[in-house]
Amino acid sequence: MKDFKYYLNSISEIGFVEEASNAIVHISGLPKVVTSEIVIFETGKIGIVLSFTSEIVEVLVFSKEPMGQGTKVVRTNEFLKVPVGKELFGRIIDPLGNPLTSMDAYKKPEESRGINSLAGGILSRKTITRQLETGIPIVDLVMPLGFGQRELIIGDRKTGKTNFLMQTILAQVKQGHICIYAAIGKKRLDIKDAEDFFKKHGIFDRVIIVASGFDDPIGLSYLVPFSAMTISEYFRDEGYDVLLALDDLTTHAKFYREISLLGKKFPGRNSYPGDIFYTHAKLLERAGNFVTEKGEKAITCLPVVETVQGDLSGYIQTNIMSMTDGHLYFDSDLFAKGRRPAINPFLSVTRVGRQTQSTLKRDINREILSFLTISEKMQNFSHFGAELTEASKVTLAVGEKVIKFLDQGPSTTMPINLQILLFSMLWDNILQNRNIEPIGADVNKMIEIYKTKPNVSRTIDQTITDAKTFNDMLKIMREKGEQLLSSLKS
């Protein structure tokens, strides 16, 4: 982009700042300006046009420096773009494409894209049929996700939502996909923690972090999810499946509310502007499963929303629930009990995930959910102090084993075939009243053996392929379950 003098000489239109209030500046002049056009101030700062009347132009600026009355402004006849390309891998950038960390060896991509592209139409989309593996049993087996799904991650603060995103990104990068993490108005320490996690696990070269700090101009924070989505669209068109995590849209909504109130828009419910639903809907609609020139490619979007004391009926919460294909609810009570991840399967929904599962996986899904329902009822019944029957005690004991199996450490990802094998072993042991518990062994060691010994992983994968239903799987476990288990321990 050229400087102030270039556009003044080439376009020959000038405006003047009439009023400035934090992120919003009102300008007179610029008779041919259009919405979303970039304007440049004589100080070198830039902004975009939000709206205009015959007398006043409303501009969102990307700087905290105060604009003095009478400051000159020119329009550029250009629209906001973000640089896109493989040069962004392993970088933390702001929504304008500027690096937020060391610029050593950083080469800015030559290609750029407008951040406000339209969502693809129905003819460019395809039914979601491929399962996205998170490496977390309670999600992969109980609340499955599909490539191209928009799944809301919702729950109180400090319940493990960001940890879940990190685990999912870790699992996806290891499968060869590209991941983009959008940190909206985060503390610098939180952004650094995310970077350290990716570097520790050796995946930062396939991850891009688009971030804004809580002390950055609110105009920049507002743009973060749109820039991240634009970068995702670029890699989708290049032939990659992309996972996009938006952390979080509650903060984004607050920034947009502040911008709207400063712009003197009429406030609606909870003082949010009337177009807050449209703003988030046009963003999330850009994700999905698409037919591209390079085949079927998807942008899977995981927006995060924070609740207060577990209230799922808040304005922003219900808005985004209605835009997405389900939600994973992180329960603060389960978190306090030590469950990791603290996902409540009874209050979570996946609208399209189950259609991606095979018959075997659907059988396991039904088995786990139906048993957890019974176990939960027994647990609630026992709180009344009633004397439990022997059958009820057995149900509660088995429930603890299943829950223990579904728990997962913060840096661990378990391949889905290994999840199926271990759960089948556990369930067969329960049915046969045996005390052998595969989950009692060192699961991390089993995962390492599965990933590093091709002969073991091939045998397990073939076993899963041979089993068409869960009953078939249980029969196989009775025949050679101990042999498979011993191969994972040696």
Short mmCIF file of C-alpha atoms in Angstrom, two decimals:
data_model
loop_
_atom_site.label_atom_id
_atom_site.label_comp_id
_atom_site.label_asym_id
_atom_site.label_seq_id
_atom_site.Cartn_x
_atom_site.Cartn_y
_atom_site.Cartn_z
CA MET A 1 0.00 0.00 0.00
CA LYS A 2 1.27 3.46 -0.95
CA ASP A 3 1.48 6.51 1.33
CA PHE A 4 -0.85 9.45 2.03
CA LYS A 5 0.62 11.74 -0.65
CA TYR A 6 0.29 9.13 -3.40
CA TYR A 7 -3.45 8.67 -2.86
CA LEU A 8 -4.00 12.40 -2.41
CA ASN A 9 -2.42 13.08 -5.80
CA SER A 10 -3.95 10.10 -7.64
CA ILE A 11 -7.54 10.26 -6.31
CA SER A 12 -7.70 13.97 -5.47
CA GLU A 13 -10.24 13.66 -2.67
CA ILE A 14 -9.58 14.80 0.87
CA GLY A 15 -11.48 14.63 4.13
CA PHE A 16 -11.00 16.05 7.61
CA VAL A 17 -11.49 14.52 11.05
CA GLU A 18 -14.50 16.14 12.73
CA GLU A 19 -14.80 13.94 15.80
CA ALA A 20 -12.74 11.10 17.28
CA SER A 21 -13.68 8.69 20.06
CA ASN A 22 -11.26 5.83 20.71
CA ALA A 23 -11.72 3.42 17.76
CA ILE A 24 -14.29 5.45 15.79
CA VAL A 25 -13.52 8.59 13.81
CA HIS A 26 -16.09 10.77 12.03
CA ILE A 27 -14.87 12.47 8.87
CA SER A 28 -16.27 15.12 6.55
CA GLY A 29 -15.53 15.15 2.83
CA LEU A 30 -14.59 12.12 0.65
CA PRO A 31 -17.75 12.30 -1.52
CA LYS A 32 -17.09 9.06 -3.45
CA VAL A 33 -16.13 6.82 -0.53
CA VAL A 34 -17.75 3.35 -0.25
CA THR A 35 -18.34 0.98 2.64
CA SER A 36 -15.32 -1.14 3.72
CA GLU A 37 -12.90 1.05 1.75
CA ILE A 38 -9.52 1.74 3.32
CA VAL A 39 -8.68 5.34 4.21
CA ILE A 40 -5.27 6.73 5.18
CA PHE A 41 -4.66 9.57 7.62
CA GLU A 42 -1.83 12.03 7.12
CA THR A 43 -0.19 10.48 10.22
CA GLY A 44 0.18 7.23 8.24
CA LYS A 45 -2.48 5.32 10.20
CA ILE A 46 -5.21 3.44 8.34
CA GLY A 47 -8.87 2.67 8.92
CA ILE A 48 -11.87 1.20 7.12
CA VAL A 49 -15.20 2.84 6.36
CA LEU A 50 -18.05 1.38 8.41
CA SER A 51 -20.86 3.60 7.13
CA PHE A 52 -21.52 7.05 5.70
CA THR A 53 -24.18 9.68 5.16
CA SER A 54 -24.23 12.67 2.84
CA GLU A 55 -22.29 14.64 5.45
CA ILE A 56 -20.28 12.26 7.66
CA VAL A 57 -18.13 9.17 7.07
CA GLU A 58 -17.72 6.75 10.00
CA VAL A 59 -14.30 5.07 10.09
CA LEU A 60 -12.92 2.27 12.26
CA VAL A 61 -9.24 2.95 12.96
CA PHE A 62 -6.53 0.41 13.82
CA SER A 63 -4.54 2.55 16.20
CA LYS A 64 -4.80 3.74 19.78
CA GLU A 65 -3.15 7.05 18.97
CA PRO A 66 -5.66 9.91 19.30
CA MET A 67 -6.71 11.61 16.06
CA GLY A 68 -6.76 15.39 16.30
CA GLN A 69 -9.65 17.38 14.88
CA GLY A 70 -8.81 18.60 11.40
CA THR A 71 -6.43 15.72 10.59
CA LYS A 72 -6.42 15.13 6.83
CA VAL A 73 -7.70 11.85 5.38
CA VAL A 74 -7.68 10.38 1.87
CA ARG A 75 -9.48 7.39 0.45
CA THR A 76 -7.55 4.69 -1.42
CA ASN A 77 -10.08 2.91 -3.63
CA GLU A 78 -8.74 -0.30 -2.03
CA PHE A 79 -10.24 -2.81 0.40
CA LEU A 80 -8.77 -4.60 3.37
CA LYS A 81 -6.72 -7.68 2.48
CA VAL A 82 -4.61 -10.15 4.44
CA PRO A 83 -1.43 -11.79 3.09
CA VAL A 84 -1.87 -15.53 2.46
CA GLY A 85 0.70 -18.21 1.76
CA LYS A 86 2.93 -20.90 3.22
CA GLU A 87 5.27 -18.21 4.52
CA LEU A 88 2.82 -17.79 7.41
CA PHE A 89 3.51 -21.27 8.83
CA GLY A 90 5.08 -21.11 12.28
CA ARG A 91 4.22 -17.42 12.66
CA ILE A 92 2.12 -15.31 14.97
CA ILE A 93 0.58 -12.49 12.97
CA ASP A 94 -1.96 -9.76 13.55
CA PRO A 95 -5.10 -9.65 11.34
CA LEU A 96 -3.31 -7.36 8.86
CA GLY A 97 -0.53 -9.91 8.33
CA ASN A 98 2.17 -8.18 10.39
CA PRO A 99 4.35 -10.50 12.52
CA LEU A 100 3.90 -10.13 16.28
CA THR A 101 7.15 -11.90 17.14
CA SER A 102 10.67 -11.69 15.71
CA MET A 103 10.78 -10.73 12.04
CA ASP A 104 13.95 -12.77 11.48
CA ALA A 105 13.69 -14.79 8.26
CA TYR A 106 10.09 -13.62 7.80
CA LYS A 107 9.09 -13.13 4.21
CA LYS A 108 5.69 -11.55 3.74
CA PRO A 109 3.57 -13.54 1.26
CA GLU A 110 3.13 -11.91 -2.12
CA GLU A 111 -0.49 -13.03 -2.51
CA SER A 112 -3.28 -11.44 -0.49
CA ARG A 113 -7.06 -11.86 -0.23
CA GLY A 114 -9.94 -9.66 0.84
CA ILE A 115 -11.09 -10.54 4.35
CA ASN A 116 -14.80 -10.12 3.64
CA SER A 117 -15.37 -12.73 0.94
CA LEU A 118 -18.83 -14.22 0.53
CA ALA A 119 -19.65 -17.72 1.77
CA GLY A 120 -19.81 -20.43 -0.89
CA GLY A 121 -23.26 -21.28 -2.24
CA ILE A 122 -25.03 -24.61 -1.87
CA LEU A 123 -23.76 -25.88 -5.24
CA SER A 124 -20.16 -25.58 -4.02
CA ARG A 125 -20.85 -27.65 -0.89
CA LYS A 126 -20.91 -31.37 -0.23
CA THR A 127 -22.44 -33.60 2.44
CA ILE A 128 -20.16 -34.13 5.44
CA THR A 129 -19.11 -37.80 5.37
CA ARG A 130 -15.54 -37.89 6.72
CA GLN A 131 -14.88 -38.11 10.45
CA LEU A 132 -12.44 -35.66 12.00
CA GLU A 133 -10.27 -37.35 14.61
CA THR A 134 -9.50 -35.32 17.73
CA GLY A 135 -7.61 -38.10 19.50
CA ILE A 136 -9.98 -37.77 22.47
CA PRO A 137 -12.23 -40.81 23.14
CA ILE A 138 -15.24 -38.95 24.54
CA VAL A 139 -15.39 -36.92 21.32
CA ASP A 140 -14.35 -39.47 18.70
CA LEU A 141 -16.56 -42.26 20.09
CA VAL A 142 -19.41 -40.39 21.82
CA MET A 143 -19.68 -36.93 20.20
CA PRO A 144 -17.98 -37.37 16.81
CA LEU A 145 -17.07 -34.46 14.56
CA GLY A 146 -16.91 -34.38 10.77
CA PHE A 147 -14.66 -32.52 8.35
CA GLY A 148 -16.44 -29.28 7.52
CA GLN A 149 -18.53 -29.25 10.70
CA ARG A 150 -18.99 -26.08 12.75
CA GLU A 151 -18.97 -27.25 16.35
CA LEU A 152 -19.37 -24.76 19.18
CA ILE A 153 -17.05 -25.20 22.18
CA ILE A 154 -18.98 -23.75 25.12
CA GLY A 155 -18.54 -23.61 28.88
CA ASP A 156 -17.46 -21.50 31.83
CA ARG A 157 -13.98 -19.98 31.90
CA LYS A 158 -11.16 -22.23 33.10
CA THR A 159 -12.92 -25.50 32.22
CA GLY A 160 -10.41 -26.74 29.63
CA LYS A 161 -11.83 -25.35 26.37
CA THR A 162 -8.50 -24.03 25.08
CA ASN A 163 -6.72 -27.25 26.13
CA PHE A 164 -9.24 -29.17 24.03
CA LEU A 165 -8.46 -26.95 21.03
CA MET A 166 -4.73 -27.57 21.51
CA GLN A 167 -5.25 -31.36 21.63
CA THR A 168 -7.44 -31.31 18.53
CA ILE A 169 -4.92 -29.19 16.62
CA LEU A 170 -2.16 -31.59 17.70
CA ALA A 171 -4.11 -34.60 16.40
CA GLN A 172 -4.98 -32.91 13.10
CA VAL A 173 -1.47 -31.68 12.32
CA LYS A 174 -0.10 -35.18 12.95
CA GLN A 175 -2.55 -36.44 10.32
CA GLY A 176 -1.17 -33.96 7.77
CA HIS A 177 -3.78 -31.22 7.95
CA ILE A 178 -3.33 -27.48 8.43
CA CYS A 179 -4.52 -25.69 11.56
CA ILE A 180 -5.15 -22.02 12.26
CA TYR A 181 -5.60 -20.72 15.79
CA ALA A 182 -7.32 -17.34 16.13
CA ALA A 183 -6.63 -15.76 19.53
CA ILE A 184 -9.07 -12.87 19.97
CA GLY A 185 -8.16 -10.26 22.58
CA LYS A 186 -6.01 -12.70 24.57
CA LYS A 187 -3.34 -11.97 27.15
CA ARG A 188 0.17 -12.04 25.72
CA LEU A 189 0.98 -14.88 28.11
CA ASP A 190 -1.91 -16.98 26.73
CA ILE A 191 -0.68 -16.46 23.17
CA LYS A 192 2.85 -17.41 24.25
CA ASP A 193 1.51 -20.55 25.97
CA ALA A 194 -0.17 -21.63 22.72
CA GLU A 195 3.05 -21.03 20.78
CA ASP A 196 5.07 -23.00 23.35
CA PHE A 197 2.60 -25.92 23.17
CA PHE A 198 2.92 -26.12 19.37
CA LYS A 199 6.72 -25.87 19.52
CA LYS A 200 6.99 -28.47 22.29
CA HIS A 201 5.13 -31.02 20.16
CA GLY A 202 6.96 -30.09 16.96
CA ILE A 203 3.89 -28.99 14.98
CA PHE A 204 4.36 -25.22 14.75
CA ASP A 205 5.53 -25.52 11.15
CA ARG A 206 1.95 -26.50 10.17
CA VAL A 207 0.15 -24.01 12.41
CA ILE A 208 -0.62 -20.32 11.97
CA ILE A 209 -1.62 -18.12 14.91
CA VAL A 210 -3.66 -15.01 14.09
CA ALA A 211 -3.80 -13.00 17.28
CA SER A 212 -4.63 -9.74 19.00
CA GLY A 213 -3.82 -8.82 22.58
CA PHE A 214 -6.34 -7.53 25.09
CA ASP A 215 -4.52 -4.17 24.98
CA ASP A 216 -4.51 -3.90 21.17
CA PRO A 217 -6.86 -1.52 19.32
CA ILE A 218 -10.37 -2.98 19.30
CA GLY A 219 -10.49 -2.56 15.53
CA LEU A 220 -7.71 -5.14 15.16
CA SER A 221 -9.39 -7.56 17.57
CA TYR A 222 -12.61 -7.27 15.57
CA LEU A 223 -10.80 -8.35 12.39
CA VAL A 224 -9.01 -11.42 13.82
CA PRO A 225 -11.65 -14.12 13.03
CA PHE A 226 -12.28 -12.72 9.54
CA SER A 227 -8.56 -12.73 8.68
CA ALA A 228 -8.17 -16.26 10.08
CA MET A 229 -11.12 -17.48 7.98
CA THR A 230 -9.64 -15.87 4.85
CA ILE A 231 -6.33 -17.66 5.40
CA SER A 232 -8.28 -20.91 5.91
CA GLU A 233 -10.06 -20.39 2.58
CA TYR A 234 -6.73 -19.92 0.82
CA PHE A 235 -5.35 -23.25 2.06
CA ARG A 236 -8.66 -24.99 1.30
CA ASP A 237 -8.37 -23.79 -2.30
CA GLU A 238 -4.77 -25.02 -2.34
CA GLY A 239 -6.03 -28.55 -1.64
CA TYR A 240 -5.79 -28.88 2.14
CA ASP A 241 -8.29 -29.72 4.85
CA VAL A 242 -8.14 -26.92 7.42
CA LEU A 243 -9.06 -26.78 11.10
CA LEU A 244 -9.88 -23.28 12.36
CA ALA A 245 -10.22 -22.55 16.09
CA LEU A 246 -11.81 -19.19 17.05
CA ASP A 247 -10.93 -18.45 20.68
CA ASP A 248 -13.28 -16.85 21.53
CA LEU A 249 -16.38 -15.24 19.99
CA THR A 250 -17.73 -13.96 23.32
CA THR A 251 -14.79 -11.56 23.48
CA HIS A 252 -15.26 -10.73 19.80
CA ALA A 253 -18.92 -9.85 20.43
CA LYS A 254 -17.89 -7.51 23.25
CA PHE A 255 -15.41 -5.73 20.98
CA TYR A 256 -18.07 -5.35 18.29
CA ARG A 257 -20.52 -4.03 20.88
CA GLU A 258 -17.98 -1.41 21.93
CA ILE A 259 -17.39 -0.38 18.32
CA SER A 260 -21.14 -0.09 17.70
CA LEU A 261 -21.81 1.95 20.83
CA LEU A 262 -18.95 4.31 19.99
CA GLY A 263 -20.47 4.61 16.52
CA LYS A 264 -23.79 5.57 18.16
CA LYS A 265 -25.68 2.58 16.78
CA PHE A 266 -28.97 1.90 18.52
CA PRO A 267 -28.31 -0.79 21.18
CA GLY A 268 -30.40 -3.96 21.32
CA ARG A 269 -30.50 -6.83 23.79
CA ASN A 270 -27.67 -6.60 26.36
CA SER A 271 -26.56 -3.46 24.47
CA TYR A 272 -25.35 -5.55 21.50
CA PRO A 273 -26.06 -4.05 18.06
CA GLY A 274 -28.94 -5.40 15.99
CA ASP A 275 -26.60 -6.97 13.42
CA ILE A 276 -24.49 -9.03 15.84
CA PHE A 277 -26.21 -12.22 14.63
CA TYR A 278 -25.48 -11.34 11.00
CA THR A 279 -21.84 -10.53 11.81
CA HIS A 280 -21.16 -13.94 13.32
CA ALA A 281 -23.38 -15.85 10.86
CA LYS A 282 -21.58 -14.47 7.79
CA LEU A 283 -18.29 -15.53 9.39
CA LEU A 284 -19.26 -19.10 10.35
CA GLU A 285 -21.11 -19.70 7.07
CA ARG A 286 -17.76 -19.52 5.28
CA ALA A 287 -16.74 -22.85 6.89
CA GLY A 288 -18.00 -26.17 5.57
CA ASN A 289 -17.24 -29.11 3.28
CA PHE A 290 -16.63 -27.91 -0.28
CA VAL A 291 -16.15 -29.21 -3.78
CA THR A 292 -13.00 -27.53 -5.09
CA GLU A 293 -10.84 -27.88 -8.18
CA LYS A 294 -8.60 -30.13 -6.09
CA GLY A 295 -11.38 -32.37 -4.80
CA GLU A 296 -13.42 -32.47 -1.61
CA LYS A 297 -11.83 -30.11 0.92
CA ALA A 298 -13.15 -28.74 4.19
CA ILE A 299 -12.80 -25.91 6.66
CA THR A 300 -13.76 -27.29 10.07
CA CYS A 301 -14.53 -24.46 12.47
CA LEU A 302 -14.46 -24.67 16.28
CA PRO A 303 -15.74 -21.36 17.69
CA VAL A 304 -15.43 -20.93 21.46
CA VAL A 305 -18.06 -19.19 23.59
CA GLU A 306 -17.83 -18.55 27.32
CA THR A 307 -20.77 -19.02 29.69
CA VAL A 308 -21.37 -17.55 33.13
CA GLN A 309 -22.20 -20.10 35.84
CA GLY A 310 -23.18 -22.66 33.21
CA ASP A 311 -25.95 -20.52 31.70
CA LEU A 312 -26.53 -21.77 28.14
CA SER A 313 -29.42 -19.37 27.49
CA GLY A 314 -27.38 -16.16 27.10
CA TYR A 315 -27.80 -13.98 24.02
CA ILE A 316 -24.48 -14.65 22.28
CA GLN A 317 -24.51 -18.28 23.42
CA THR A 318 -27.90 -19.07 21.87
CA ASN A 319 -27.07 -17.02 18.77
CA ILE A 320 -24.01 -19.08 17.95
CA MET A 321 -25.69 -22.35 18.96
CA SER A 322 -28.26 -21.68 16.24
CA MET A 323 -25.53 -21.11 13.61
CA THR A 324 -23.46 -24.20 14.33
CA ASP A 325 -23.83 -27.95 13.80
CA GLY A 326 -23.82 -28.77 17.50
CA HIS A 327 -21.87 -27.93 20.63
CA LEU A 328 -19.56 -29.53 23.18
CA TYR A 329 -20.45 -28.34 26.67
CA PHE A 330 -17.58 -28.12 29.16
CA ASP A 331 -19.15 -28.60 32.58
CA SER A 332 -17.53 -26.80 35.53
CA ASP A 333 -18.90 -29.42 37.95
CA LEU A 334 -17.25 -32.24 36.00
CA PHE A 335 -14.04 -30.21 35.81
CA ALA A 336 -14.08 -29.82 39.60
CA LYS A 337 -14.44 -33.61 39.91
CA GLY A 338 -11.26 -34.09 37.89
CA ARG A 339 -12.77 -35.13 34.55
CA ARG A 340 -10.54 -34.23 31.61
CA PRO A 341 -11.84 -33.11 29.22
CA ALA A 342 -14.86 -31.99 31.23
CA ILE A 343 -17.34 -32.57 28.39
CA ASN A 344 -20.88 -33.34 29.49
CA PRO A 345 -22.23 -35.81 26.88
CA PHE A 346 -25.84 -35.30 28.01
CA LEU A 347 -25.75 -31.54 27.35
CA SER A 348 -23.63 -31.76 24.18
CA VAL A 349 -24.91 -32.13 20.62
CA THR A 350 -23.36 -33.18 17.31
CA ARG A 351 -25.83 -32.76 14.47
CA VAL A 352 -23.80 -34.14 11.59
CA GLY A 353 -20.97 -36.04 13.29
CA ARG A 354 -22.70 -39.41 13.57
CA GLN A 355 -23.36 -39.60 9.84
CA THR A 356 -19.58 -39.85 9.37
CA GLN A 357 -19.30 -43.00 11.51
CA SER A 358 -19.12 -46.60 10.35
CA THR A 359 -21.58 -49.19 11.67
CA LEU A 360 -19.00 -50.34 14.23
CA LYS A 361 -18.45 -46.82 15.56
CA ARG A 362 -22.19 -46.13 15.72
CA ASP A 363 -22.69 -49.35 17.70
CA ILE A 364 -20.02 -48.28 20.19
CA ASN A 365 -21.54 -44.79 20.33
CA ARG A 366 -24.96 -46.18 21.26
CA GLU A 367 -23.45 -48.63 23.77
CA ILE A 368 -21.51 -45.93 25.63
CA LEU A 369 -24.31 -43.35 25.63
CA SER A 370 -26.99 -45.77 26.79
CA PHE A 371 -24.76 -47.12 29.54
CA LEU A 372 -23.71 -43.64 30.72
CA THR A 373 -27.39 -42.68 30.92
CA ILE A 374 -28.13 -45.67 33.17
CA SER A 375 -25.02 -45.02 35.27
CA GLU A 376 -25.95 -41.34 35.71
CA LYS A 377 -29.44 -42.29 36.93
CA MET A 378 -27.96 -44.75 39.42
CA GLN A 379 -25.51 -42.10 40.61
CA ASN A 380 -28.31 -39.60 41.21
CA PHE A 381 -30.38 -42.27 42.96
CA SER A 382 -27.51 -43.15 45.30
CA HIS A 383 -27.29 -39.52 46.48
CA PHE A 384 -30.60 -39.96 48.28
CA GLY A 385 -28.94 -42.43 50.62
CA ALA A 386 -31.01 -45.33 49.36
CA GLU A 387 -29.63 -48.81 49.87
CA LEU A 388 -28.30 -50.03 46.54
CA THR A 389 -28.82 -53.50 45.14
CA GLU A 390 -25.85 -55.57 44.07
CA ALA A 391 -26.72 -54.92 40.40
CA SER A 392 -26.72 -51.16 41.03
CA LYS A 393 -23.31 -51.35 42.70
CA VAL A 394 -21.94 -53.24 39.70
CA THR A 395 -23.40 -50.64 37.32
CA LEU A 396 -21.75 -47.80 39.27
CA ALA A 397 -18.41 -49.64 39.37
CA VAL A 398 -18.51 -50.26 35.62
CA GLY A 399 -19.52 -46.63 35.06
CA GLU A 400 -16.35 -45.51 36.84
CA LYS A 401 -14.26 -47.73 34.55
CA VAL A 402 -15.91 -46.33 31.42
CA ILE A 403 -15.46 -42.74 32.62
CA LYS A 404 -11.83 -43.49 33.43
CA PHE A 405 -11.37 -44.77 29.89
CA LEU A 406 -12.94 -41.60 28.44
CA ASP A 407 -10.60 -39.34 30.44
CA GLN A 408 -7.56 -38.06 28.59
CA GLY A 409 -4.43 -36.13 29.57
CA PRO A 410 -3.92 -32.59 28.18
CA SER A 411 -1.04 -33.50 25.83
CA THR A 412 -2.19 -36.96 24.76
CA THR A 413 -3.94 -37.92 21.53
CA MET A 414 -5.12 -41.48 21.00
CA PRO A 415 -5.64 -42.82 17.44
CA ILE A 416 -9.28 -43.77 16.91
CA ASN A 417 -8.55 -47.41 16.05
CA LEU A 418 -6.70 -47.77 19.34
CA GLN A 419 -9.67 -46.18 21.12
CA ILE A 420 -12.00 -48.78 19.57
CA LEU A 421 -9.67 -51.64 20.47
CA LEU A 422 -9.21 -50.62 24.12
CA PHE A 423 -12.90 -49.92 24.67
CA SER A 424 -13.81 -53.28 23.10
CA MET A 425 -11.35 -55.01 25.43
CA LEU A 426 -12.79 -53.17 28.41
CA TRP A 427 -16.38 -53.99 27.46
CA ASP A 428 -15.60 -57.63 26.77
CA ASN A 429 -13.90 -57.95 30.17
CA ILE A 430 -16.98 -56.45 31.80
CA LEU A 431 -19.33 -58.84 30.00
CA GLN A 432 -17.12 -61.81 30.92
CA ASN A 433 -16.72 -60.63 34.55
CA ARG A 434 -12.94 -60.59 34.17
CA ASN A 435 -10.66 -58.25 36.08
CA ILE A 436 -8.26 -57.52 33.21
CA GLU A 437 -8.50 -53.80 32.47
CA PRO A 438 -6.53 -52.51 29.49
CA ILE A 439 -7.14 -48.93 30.64
CA GLY A 440 -5.33 -49.73 33.85
CA ALA A 441 -2.10 -50.17 31.91
CA ASP A 442 0.13 -47.36 30.74
CA VAL A 443 -2.00 -45.86 27.97
CA ASN A 444 0.74 -43.45 26.88
CA LYS A 445 3.08 -46.40 26.34
CA MET A 446 0.40 -48.18 24.27
CA ILE A 447 -0.10 -45.09 22.13
CA GLU A 448 3.66 -44.80 21.58
CA ILE A 449 3.92 -48.47 20.56
CA TYR A 450 0.95 -48.11 18.19
CA LYS A 451 2.52 -45.07 16.53
CA THR A 452 6.09 -46.36 16.32
CA LYS A 453 5.62 -50.07 15.50
CA PRO A 454 4.03 -50.44 12.04
CA ASN A 455 3.43 -54.18 12.46
CA VAL A 456 1.38 -53.57 15.63
CA SER A 457 -0.64 -50.73 14.11
CA ARG A 458 -1.28 -52.74 10.91
CA THR A 459 -2.59 -55.69 12.93
CA ILE A 460 -4.90 -53.48 14.99
CA ASP A 461 -6.13 -51.54 11.95
CA GLN A 462 -6.90 -54.78 10.12
CA THR A 463 -8.75 -56.09 13.17
CA ILE A 464 -10.95 -52.99 13.20
CA THR A 465 -11.55 -53.31 9.45
CA ASP A 466 -12.61 -56.96 9.79
CA ALA A 467 -15.21 -56.13 12.45
CA LYS A 468 -18.35 -54.79 10.77
CA THR A 469 -20.34 -54.45 14.01
CA PHE A 470 -19.59 -54.15 17.72
CA ASN A 471 -20.69 -57.76 18.26
CA ASP A 472 -18.10 -58.83 15.68
CA MET A 473 -15.50 -56.82 17.56
CA LEU A 474 -16.37 -58.48 20.87
CA LYS A 475 -16.03 -61.93 19.26
CA ILE A 476 -12.57 -61.00 17.99
CA MET A 477 -11.62 -59.79 21.47
CA ARG A 478 -12.59 -63.14 22.98
CA GLU A 479 -10.45 -64.94 20.42
CA LYS A 480 -7.30 -62.81 20.37
CA GLY A 481 -7.82 -59.89 22.75
CA GLU A 482 -5.03 -60.94 25.12
CA GLN A 483 -2.64 -61.37 22.19
CA LEU A 484 -3.40 -57.85 20.92
CA LEU A 485 -3.05 -56.41 24.42
CA SER A 486 0.33 -58.07 24.95
CA SER A 487 1.58 -56.62 21.64
CA LEU A 488 0.78 -53.15 22.99
CA LYS A 489 2.72 -53.77 26.18
CA SER A 490 5.94 -55.14 24.71
#
